[in-house]
Amino acid sequence: MIHLVIVAVLVVISTVALGLFLTNAPLMPFQASQQAQVVDDLMDIHWWFIAFFISLIVVFLLYSVIVFRRRKGERGDGAYMEGNQRLEILWTIIPVGIVLWFAVIGGQTLADVERRDPEAITVSVFAAQWNWRFEYSVTTEEGVVTAIASDTLVLPKNRQVVLRLHSDDVIHSFYVPEFRIKQDVLPGGPEFVRELRITPNQNGTFKVLCAEICGRLHYDMQAEVQVVDGSEFDAWLKEQSGECNLTDAECGQRWAETYGCLACHSLDGTVVVGPSWQGIFGSQEQLTDGSTVVVEEEYIRNSILDPNAQIVAMFQPGIMPQNFAQILSEDQINQIIAFIMSLQ
Amino acid sequence: MRFFSTGLFRGLIAQILGTIVGMAFVMAVRVVMRLPLDLSDPKVFEPVMVVGVIFGALAFLIGVGSFDGWFNWARGQATSDDISPDPAKPNWMRYFSVDYDHKVIGIQYGVTSILLLGFGGLMAMFFRTELASSGITFLSSDIWETILGYSGPHLFNTMMSLHGIVMIASILLGVGALSNYLVPLLIGANDMAFPRLNSFAFWVTVPGAIILVSSMFFGGFDTGWVGYPPLSLRAPLGMQMFLIGVYLVGLSSIAGAINVIVTVLTMRAKGMTMFKMPIFAWAALATAFIQFTATQLIGLSFQLIMLERLLGMKFFDATAGGDPILYQHLFWFYSHPAVYVFVLPGLGVISELLPVFARKPLYGYRWVALSSLGIALIGFFVWAHHMFASGMSPYLRIPFMYATLLVAVPTGVKFFSWVGTLWQAKLTLPTPMLFVLGAIVIFLLGGVTGPPLGTIATDLHLHDTYYVVGHFHNTMFGGYIFPFFAAIYYWFPKMTGRMYSERLGKLHFWLMWPAFMVLTIGMLFLGLQGMRRRVVDYDPELGFDLTHLIMTIAGYVIFASVLICLYNIIRSARRGAEAKGNVWNSRSPEWQISSPPPLHAYPQPFEVTGEPYDYGLPNSTYVKMSPAVGGAPAVGVASPQE
């Protein structure tokens, strides 16, 4: 009996020490959304149960190893105990109660995480190997609805945003550790669009990461998230919805960044996935079928609209998205070509 | 060279020839059908190679002699039930040829399993070296380009994927080793119920493993071991090798499971009721039920990917009416219960060994036995907890959360029973017991890190991070790796008749256990911090470099400790001190006969006269041997008085 009392005291001490450590140590990343608050609160409940069960088993085990160890020269067996039906029932029923309670609060926290705000703004997220693109729809003063594309996810603070997630190719997953929640992004059109609701509550710059393996550059599939005050967000939207008033080449650079071209085409001569754009204009390249082409406007346009038609030797077909004809306007393609021409 | 007349050698030659014949066959069909013949085009090469490889696997089985018995039957020739080896051939040749003795097959499984464990471990060493610091350095070396034709991120993805699936194959074979070697010995049967099927189940894994590993040389694959479409539809040819390899290993799993079920249910010794079986037999039975009923689903899902790649059937292509999430349901319907296939035998080993070294009865035997069945049953209703973030129907997540959390209940029963067994024991701590206790602590860590993944809200943060990797490695090391080594050390004297080096065994444990704890706590911590899994590189600004460096060093220590174990096994098998009689003073029947066991372990059947684990009950025995002809003891050992 004295053994049990000692062990019980040790279990309590160990549980409190471990529980305080786990709930206070900086184990989670910065908390930047209302949903993160909910997730972290639930995690704290988990930590206390983790602390208790680790303590319970490990203290009993260590105590047995130390105290009930066979001494030198000792012979004979341990106490003859076959089991105890009541104890077995007890340690079946109590865990059933605990897990059911956990499942109930698990359901409640899920409801909190997914709570809908009717005022929420909508952002469309497009994932493709290996870049993110974000589209906002804005109604101008004249009542015209325009879409704004951005390679940065800019969000207003303290306002719920509904992300409508689309994939162009394989399954990706939208994940911002500081917001705590993630959702897979599925290919296949409207039926497969999934929603994720986030209410950022801290200003700052974070990263969207792809959390579902999606091929070669999966590790590098990321984009910036900026959480700004509401007024700043409105100003940003207004600025973006204007026409591109820069030179053609500068606009082209903006589209190349926005639409993810630069994830695979470098500007400094290194080969990432596709050919580097540096000095490519005017160069002569050999194609996989043996013929050669000079890289000029027409070839670039064709390669954007139908990427697999004329592949330069040493590159793989089937990697570049084939839907730029639907995504980019005629002007945007011309401006991208102007940008490539400027990279001598 | 005697090796050239072994079944294995003949099988390998046949596999090469079969592959060539298969490829030629497809080319011939293509010629007849006037299809393109340019093999440098992947679209042409893929079907040619896939059919070639399938032919090769069949040819291996014919070459090795797996089908000989059935061919003879088909020809109307008599087949003998005599399994005694050809005295003209040296004993070692039995292990490289088709042999129907369950002890030989068990060791064949075990050695193949350890080879795959080594390969999977090597993969881990390579990519852990890469992960030791941020930036891509080690794997982008030109050497890889020369050997494999690719390097950098794709090589990382391939190695990471292969590490996962090769380890799974290794574990399935290790489970086969345990149940084949031990089940008949423990229940007093002289062999498994279907020796030919048993031998087939082992040999089919050999071409399976070869094809699986060959995926590295066919461009690799970058999907992880889960192979989710549409990514797996776009991956290089290595993907197909992965699918075929796993398919064959799965076939082995199903065939092996039938054998275990029938053997346990019908071939027990006289007086051995179900609740008087050694507890490992219960674990093996529960495992076999899962393997027998769930493995088909991974075969099916992989087959669908193969067909979609080869014939353009659009099962998972959403743009053509298919559904990528369907695959995930089919895949996890096997792959979740599969983790219980991996851990139940290990937990059985823990329950089997604890009473021997605690010198006490297994606390609550019936509850432990039934908890294995309980885990196996609940395991079938939890698969979609892998898919909380997948975009499946949102409300479906709730029932899966309830079912998932319920797994904690039968698992908890096991922990409490182990603690009850240790309470007021007379413990000794030789190497097998150290591994058992180490396993309990690690599996505990795997258990308690599970519920945060079970409640959906916290899973939305932790899913696809290193936290999952840490949780999974805890369950695998605690539920399989440590118990597997415990079993190797415990039954080594039985298998070889020699003693392993206790000093090296303890060194193995005291290197591996702390190193694994460091590795896994590092994984759990990084996962909580939001480090994604399956990435070759990470942002240095996150400050993960030091943690990764420590984890890599811990990984090296684990690998080194396993090498020490292998050295110990190989050296002791040749030169270890002779192990006489009942080394561990166990009540179990296999320790009442000579070591290694004779060809027919129990020429005279024994009778069960008591409970298996009544240590501490004076004058009780578990089994009573019938009067023996040879030198085996006539009466089972009573509670030890030494």
PDB file of C-alpha atoms in Angstrom, chain A residues 1 3-4 7 26-29 38-40 42-43 46-47 49-50 53-54 56-58 60-61 63-66 68-70 74-85 87-89 91-92 95-96 99-100 102-104 106-107 109-110 113-114 129 168-171 173 175 177 180-189 192 194 207 209-222 318-319, chain B residues 136 153-154 157 160 222-224 228-231 234 318-319 322-325 328 358-365 367 389-392 394 397-398 401-402 405-406 408-409 413 415-417 419-420 422-429 437 440-441 444-445 448-449 451-452 455-465 467 525 527-530 532-537 539 611 614-617 639-642:
ATOM      1  CA  MET A   1       0.000   0.000   0.000  1.00  0.00           C
ATOM      2  CA  HIS A   3       4.160   1.747  -2.664  1.00  0.00           C
ATOM      3  CA  LEU A   4       0.880   2.973  -4.144  1.00  0.00           C
ATOM      4  CA  VAL A   7       3.663   6.405  -6.706  1.00  0.00           C
ATOM      5  CA  PRO A  26       6.769  28.343 -26.703  1.00  0.00           C
ATOM      6  CA  LEU A  27       5.865  25.233 -28.695  1.00  0.00           C
ATOM      7  CA  MET A  28       3.428  26.819 -31.150  1.00  0.00           C
ATOM      8  CA  PRO A  29       4.224  29.500 -33.726  1.00  0.00           C
ATOM      9  CA  VAL A  38      -9.330  28.212 -30.598  1.00  0.00           C
ATOM     10  CA  VAL A  39      -6.811  25.604 -31.754  1.00  0.00           C
ATOM     11  CA  ASP A  40      -4.259  26.593 -29.116  1.00  0.00           C
ATOM     12  CA  LEU A  42      -7.814  22.954 -27.303  1.00  0.00           C
ATOM     13  CA  MET A  43      -4.140  22.024 -27.509  1.00  0.00           C
ATOM     14  CA  HIS A  46      -4.536  18.007 -24.690  1.00  0.00           C
ATOM     15  CA  TRP A  47      -1.239  18.955 -23.036  1.00  0.00           C
ATOM     16  CA  PHE A  49      -3.934  14.904 -20.479  1.00  0.00           C
ATOM     17  CA  ILE A  50      -0.641  14.095 -22.218  1.00  0.00           C
ATOM     18  CA  PHE A  53      -0.846   9.822 -18.966  1.00  0.00           C
ATOM     19  CA  ILE A  54       2.910  10.032 -19.545  1.00  0.00           C
ATOM     20  CA  LEU A  56       1.017   7.752 -14.857  1.00  0.00           C
ATOM     21  CA  ILE A  57       2.682   5.065 -16.969  1.00  0.00           C
ATOM     22  CA  VAL A  58       6.299   6.213 -16.767  1.00  0.00           C
ATOM     23  CA  PHE A  60       4.746   3.292 -12.409  1.00  0.00           C
ATOM     24  CA  LEU A  61       7.212   1.740 -14.828  1.00  0.00           C
ATOM     25  CA  TYR A  63       9.228   2.755  -9.881  1.00  0.00           C
ATOM     26  CA  SER A  64       8.740  -0.939 -10.684  1.00  0.00           C
ATOM     27  CA  VAL A  65      12.105  -1.158 -12.406  1.00  0.00           C
ATOM     28  CA  ILE A  66      13.874   0.405  -9.435  1.00  0.00           C
ATOM     29  CA  PHE A  68      10.762  -4.396  -7.778  1.00  0.00           C
ATOM     30  CA  ARG A  69      14.062  -5.328  -9.361  1.00  0.00           C
ATOM     31  CA  ARG A  70      15.473  -8.716  -8.457  1.00  0.00           C
ATOM     32  CA  GLU A  74      17.680 -13.278  -5.087  1.00  0.00           C
ATOM     33  CA  ARG A  75      15.613 -16.147  -6.483  1.00  0.00           C
ATOM     34  CA  GLY A  76      11.935 -16.902  -6.873  1.00  0.00           C
ATOM     35  CA  ASP A  77       9.074 -15.188  -8.608  1.00  0.00           C
ATOM     36  CA  GLY A  78       7.021 -12.036  -8.159  1.00  0.00           C
ATOM     37  CA  ALA A  79       3.697 -11.813  -6.382  1.00  0.00           C
ATOM     38  CA  TYR A  80       1.058 -14.068  -7.963  1.00  0.00           C
ATOM     39  CA  MET A  81      -1.580 -11.653  -9.352  1.00  0.00           C
ATOM     40  CA  GLU A  82      -3.645 -12.783 -12.283  1.00  0.00           C
ATOM     41  CA  GLY A  83      -5.693  -9.652 -12.711  1.00  0.00           C
ATOM     42  CA  ASN A  84      -8.657  -7.848 -11.312  1.00  0.00           C
ATOM     43  CA  GLN A  85     -11.923  -7.759 -13.210  1.00  0.00           C
ATOM     44  CA  LEU A  87      -9.991  -2.725 -12.110  1.00  0.00           C
ATOM     45  CA  GLU A  88     -10.085  -3.732 -15.792  1.00  0.00           C
ATOM     46  CA  ILE A  89     -13.678  -2.520 -16.145  1.00  0.00           C
ATOM     47  CA  TRP A  91      -9.832   1.451 -16.656  1.00  0.00           C
ATOM     48  CA  THR A  92     -11.982   0.725 -19.664  1.00  0.00           C
ATOM     49  CA  PRO A  95     -11.056   6.237 -20.728  1.00  0.00           C
ATOM     50  CA  VAL A  96     -14.296   5.801 -22.687  1.00  0.00           C
ATOM     51  CA  VAL A  99     -12.458  10.212 -25.087  1.00  0.00           C
ATOM     52  CA  LEU A 100     -16.174  10.870 -25.530  1.00  0.00           C
ATOM     53  CA  PHE A 102     -12.794  14.968 -25.937  1.00  0.00           C
ATOM     54  CA  ALA A 103     -14.856  14.142 -29.023  1.00  0.00           C
ATOM     55  CA  VAL A 104     -17.604  16.507 -27.838  1.00  0.00           C
ATOM     56  CA  GLY A 106     -13.500  18.405 -30.519  1.00  0.00           C
ATOM     57  CA  GLY A 107     -16.806  18.989 -32.309  1.00  0.00           C
ATOM     58  CA  THR A 109     -13.938  23.649 -31.378  1.00  0.00           C
ATOM     59  CA  LEU A 110     -14.419  22.614 -34.985  1.00  0.00           C
ATOM     60  CA  VAL A 113     -12.968  27.281 -36.178  1.00  0.00           C
ATOM     61  CA  GLU A 114     -15.455  27.144 -39.031  1.00  0.00           C
ATOM     62  CA  GLN A 129       2.840  23.582 -59.624  1.00  0.00           C
ATOM     63  CA  ASP A 168      -4.879  23.847 -61.835  1.00  0.00           C
ATOM     64  CA  ASP A 169      -3.101  20.494 -61.708  1.00  0.00           C
ATOM     65  CA  VAL A 170      -2.508  18.283 -58.652  1.00  0.00           C
ATOM     66  CA  ILE A 171      -3.611  18.416 -55.019  1.00  0.00           C
ATOM     67  CA  SER A 173      -2.740  22.332 -49.476  1.00  0.00           C
ATOM     68  CA  TYR A 175      -1.333  26.302 -44.893  1.00  0.00           C
ATOM     69  CA  PRO A 177       1.221  28.067 -39.580  1.00  0.00           C
ATOM     70  CA  ARG A 180      -3.114  27.261 -37.586  1.00  0.00           C
ATOM     71  CA  ILE A 181      -5.516  25.760 -40.110  1.00  0.00           C
ATOM     72  CA  LYS A 182      -5.079  24.177 -43.493  1.00  0.00           C
ATOM     73  CA  GLN A 183      -7.214  22.912 -46.335  1.00  0.00           C
ATOM     74  CA  ASP A 184      -6.302  20.783 -49.350  1.00  0.00           C
ATOM     75  CA  VAL A 185      -6.713  22.472 -52.720  1.00  0.00           C
ATOM     76  CA  LEU A 186      -8.283  20.159 -55.292  1.00  0.00           C
ATOM     77  CA  PRO A 187      -8.136  20.162 -59.077  1.00  0.00           C
ATOM     78  CA  GLY A 188     -11.225  19.579 -61.181  1.00  0.00           C
ATOM     79  CA  GLY A 189     -13.394  22.654 -61.531  1.00  0.00           C
ATOM     80  CA  PHE A 192     -14.012  20.610 -56.272  1.00  0.00           C
ATOM     81  CA  ARG A 194     -13.151  24.112 -51.228  1.00  0.00           C
ATOM     82  CA  LYS A 207       3.915  32.753 -45.518  1.00  0.00           C
ATOM     83  CA  LEU A 209       3.043  27.107 -47.640  1.00  0.00           C
ATOM     84  CA  CYS A 210       1.918  24.138 -49.679  1.00  0.00           C
ATOM     85  CA  ALA A 211       1.457  21.333 -47.170  1.00  0.00           C
ATOM     86  CA  GLU A 212       0.575  18.461 -49.532  1.00  0.00           C
ATOM     87  CA  ILE A 213       3.433  17.050 -51.567  1.00  0.00           C
ATOM     88  CA  CYS A 214       2.921  18.246 -55.125  1.00  0.00           C
ATOM     89  CA  GLY A 215       6.091  17.316 -56.988  1.00  0.00           C
ATOM     90  CA  ARG A 216       9.595  18.546 -57.470  1.00  0.00           C
ATOM     91  CA  LEU A 217       9.449  22.096 -56.138  1.00  0.00           C
ATOM     92  CA  HIS A 218       6.819  21.375 -53.453  1.00  0.00           C
ATOM     93  CA  TYR A 219       9.204  22.582 -50.743  1.00  0.00           C
ATOM     94  CA  ASP A 220       9.477  25.979 -52.408  1.00  0.00           C
ATOM     95  CA  MET A 221       5.782  26.517 -53.152  1.00  0.00           C
ATOM     96  CA  GLN A 222       5.117  29.527 -50.984  1.00  0.00           C
ATOM     97  CA  GLY A 318       3.987  18.494 -69.687  1.00  0.00           C
ATOM     98  CA  ILE A 319       5.248  20.626 -66.815  1.00  0.00           C
TER      99      ILE A 319
ATOM    100  CA  ILE B 136      20.120  21.945 -50.912  1.00  0.00           C
ATOM    101  CA  PRO B 153      14.583  17.947 -54.902  1.00  0.00           C
ATOM    102  CA  HIS B 154      13.314  15.055 -57.033  1.00  0.00           C
ATOM    103  CA  ASN B 157      11.272  13.132 -52.894  1.00  0.00           C
ATOM    104  CA  MET B 160      11.711   9.995 -48.812  1.00  0.00           C
ATOM    105  CA  ASP B 222       7.788  11.912 -55.890  1.00  0.00           C
ATOM    106  CA  THR B 223       4.431  11.220 -54.302  1.00  0.00           C
ATOM    107  CA  GLY B 224       5.409   9.986 -50.871  1.00  0.00           C
ATOM    108  CA  TYR B 228      -2.147  10.380 -54.272  1.00  0.00           C
ATOM    109  CA  PRO B 229      -3.434  11.096 -57.774  1.00  0.00           C
ATOM    110  CA  PRO B 230      -3.262  13.270 -59.825  1.00  0.00           C
ATOM    111  CA  LEU B 231       0.399  13.599 -58.804  1.00  0.00           C
ATOM    112  CA  ARG B 234       2.225  12.434 -63.654  1.00  0.00           C
ATOM    113  CA  ALA B 318     -11.762  15.235 -61.941  1.00  0.00           C
ATOM    114  CA  THR B 319     -11.881  16.961 -65.325  1.00  0.00           C
ATOM    115  CA  GLY B 322     -13.401  11.056 -61.804  1.00  0.00           C
ATOM    116  CA  ASP B 323     -12.707  11.934 -58.203  1.00  0.00           C
ATOM    117  CA  PRO B 324      -9.234  12.290 -56.628  1.00  0.00           C
ATOM    118  CA  ILE B 325     -10.656  11.920 -53.110  1.00  0.00           C
ATOM    119  CA  GLN B 328      -7.765   8.502 -50.648  1.00  0.00           C
ATOM    120  CA  ALA B 358       8.807  -9.893 -14.409  1.00  0.00           C
ATOM    121  CA  ARG B 359       8.304 -13.444 -13.084  1.00  0.00           C
ATOM    122  CA  LYS B 360       4.597 -12.688 -12.752  1.00  0.00           C
ATOM    123  CA  PRO B 361       1.415 -13.647 -14.624  1.00  0.00           C
ATOM    124  CA  LEU B 362       0.375 -11.358 -17.471  1.00  0.00           C
ATOM    125  CA  TYR B 363      -2.054  -9.023 -15.741  1.00  0.00           C
ATOM    126  CA  GLY B 364      -5.594  -9.452 -17.112  1.00  0.00           C
ATOM    127  CA  TYR B 365      -4.719 -11.989 -19.839  1.00  0.00           C
ATOM    128  CA  TRP B 367      -8.428  -8.311 -21.523  1.00  0.00           C
ATOM    129  CA  ALA B 389      -8.061  18.467 -44.416  1.00  0.00           C
ATOM    130  CA  SER B 390      -8.633  16.624 -47.683  1.00  0.00           C
ATOM    131  CA  GLY B 391     -11.846  18.352 -48.689  1.00  0.00           C
ATOM    132  CA  MET B 392     -14.092  15.324 -48.203  1.00  0.00           C
ATOM    133  CA  PRO B 394     -17.118  18.109 -43.845  1.00  0.00           C
ATOM    134  CA  ARG B 397     -15.283  14.123 -40.163  1.00  0.00           C
ATOM    135  CA  ILE B 398     -17.244  14.038 -36.904  1.00  0.00           C
ATOM    136  CA  MET B 401     -13.212  11.731 -34.891  1.00  0.00           C
ATOM    137  CA  TYR B 402     -15.305   9.737 -32.385  1.00  0.00           C
ATOM    138  CA  LEU B 405     -10.463   8.668 -30.204  1.00  0.00           C
ATOM    139  CA  LEU B 406     -12.025   5.346 -29.166  1.00  0.00           C
ATOM    140  CA  ALA B 408      -7.305   4.941 -27.114  1.00  0.00           C
ATOM    141  CA  VAL B 409      -9.501   2.642 -24.984  1.00  0.00           C
ATOM    142  CA  VAL B 413      -6.060  -1.513 -21.524  1.00  0.00           C
ATOM    143  CA  PHE B 415      -0.723  -0.175 -21.045  1.00  0.00           C
ATOM    144  CA  PHE B 416      -2.526  -0.645 -17.749  1.00  0.00           C
ATOM    145  CA  SER B 417      -2.086  -4.412 -17.996  1.00  0.00           C
ATOM    146  CA  VAL B 419       1.957  -1.758 -15.598  1.00  0.00           C
ATOM    147  CA  GLY B 420      -0.055  -4.301 -13.584  1.00  0.00           C
ATOM    148  CA  LEU B 422       5.355  -5.068 -13.527  1.00  0.00           C
ATOM    149  CA  TRP B 423       3.841  -4.158 -10.168  1.00  0.00           C
ATOM    150  CA  GLN B 424       5.476  -6.130  -7.317  1.00  0.00           C
ATOM    151  CA  ALA B 425       7.449  -8.177  -9.798  1.00  0.00           C
ATOM    152  CA  LYS B 426      10.944  -9.589  -9.481  1.00  0.00           C
ATOM    153  CA  LEU B 427      12.386  -7.866 -12.500  1.00  0.00           C
ATOM    154  CA  THR B 428      15.558  -8.702 -14.341  1.00  0.00           C
ATOM    155  CA  LEU B 429      16.859  -6.509 -17.162  1.00  0.00           C
ATOM    156  CA  LEU B 437      10.544  -1.472 -21.529  1.00  0.00           C
ATOM    157  CA  ILE B 440       6.520   0.669 -23.846  1.00  0.00           C
ATOM    158  CA  VAL B 441       7.782   4.214 -23.222  1.00  0.00           C
ATOM    159  CA  LEU B 444       3.269   5.539 -24.911  1.00  0.00           C
ATOM    160  CA  LEU B 445       4.643   8.682 -26.521  1.00  0.00           C
ATOM    161  CA  VAL B 448      -0.473  10.293 -26.159  1.00  0.00           C
ATOM    162  CA  THR B 449       0.558  12.306 -29.237  1.00  0.00           C
ATOM    163  CA  PRO B 451      -5.439  12.572 -29.650  1.00  0.00           C
ATOM    164  CA  PRO B 452      -4.318  16.051 -30.853  1.00  0.00           C
ATOM    165  CA  THR B 455      -9.605  16.171 -32.633  1.00  0.00           C
ATOM    166  CA  ILE B 456     -10.197  17.901 -35.945  1.00  0.00           C
ATOM    167  CA  ALA B 457      -9.386  21.499 -35.001  1.00  0.00           C
ATOM    168  CA  THR B 458      -5.887  20.710 -33.742  1.00  0.00           C
ATOM    169  CA  ASP B 459      -5.338  18.324 -36.654  1.00  0.00           C
ATOM    170  CA  LEU B 460      -5.952  21.161 -39.098  1.00  0.00           C
ATOM    171  CA  HIS B 461      -2.745  22.694 -37.737  1.00  0.00           C
ATOM    172  CA  LEU B 462      -0.732  19.494 -37.257  1.00  0.00           C
ATOM    173  CA  HIS B 463      -1.750  17.541 -40.367  1.00  0.00           C
ATOM    174  CA  ASP B 464       1.092  17.140 -42.899  1.00  0.00           C
ATOM    175  CA  THR B 465       3.669  18.518 -40.466  1.00  0.00           C
ATOM    176  CA  TYR B 467       4.290  16.305 -35.754  1.00  0.00           C
ATOM    177  CA  PHE B 525       8.655  20.036 -31.745  1.00  0.00           C
ATOM    178  CA  GLY B 527       5.809  19.894 -36.299  1.00  0.00           C
ATOM    179  CA  LEU B 528       4.181  22.014 -33.613  1.00  0.00           C
ATOM    180  CA  GLN B 529       6.216  24.909 -34.982  1.00  0.00           C
ATOM    181  CA  GLY B 530       4.635  24.327 -38.375  1.00  0.00           C
ATOM    182  CA  ARG B 532       5.904  20.762 -43.177  1.00  0.00           C
ATOM    183  CA  ARG B 533       6.757  17.139 -43.890  1.00  0.00           C
ATOM    184  CA  ARG B 534       8.201  15.945 -47.205  1.00  0.00           C
ATOM    185  CA  VAL B 535      10.243  19.075 -47.931  1.00  0.00           C
ATOM    186  CA  VAL B 536      13.869  18.976 -49.028  1.00  0.00           C
ATOM    187  CA  ASP B 537      14.619  22.451 -47.777  1.00  0.00           C
ATOM    188  CA  ASP B 539      13.725  28.598 -44.611  1.00  0.00           C
ATOM    189  CA  GLU B 611      -2.212 -21.299 -17.683  1.00  0.00           C
ATOM    190  CA  ASP B 614       1.341 -18.575 -13.987  1.00  0.00           C
ATOM    191  CA  TYR B 615       4.751 -17.500 -12.779  1.00  0.00           C
ATOM    192  CA  GLY B 616       4.758 -17.441  -9.004  1.00  0.00           C
ATOM    193  CA  LEU B 617       2.087 -20.146  -8.662  1.00  0.00           C
ATOM    194  CA  SER B 639       7.769 -22.437 -11.684  1.00  0.00           C
ATOM    195  CA  PRO B 640      11.468 -21.910 -11.462  1.00  0.00           C
ATOM    196  CA  GLN B 641      13.271 -22.698  -8.262  1.00  0.00           C
ATOM    197  CA  GLU B 642      16.581 -22.887 -10.152  1.00  0.00           C
TER     198      GLU B 642
END
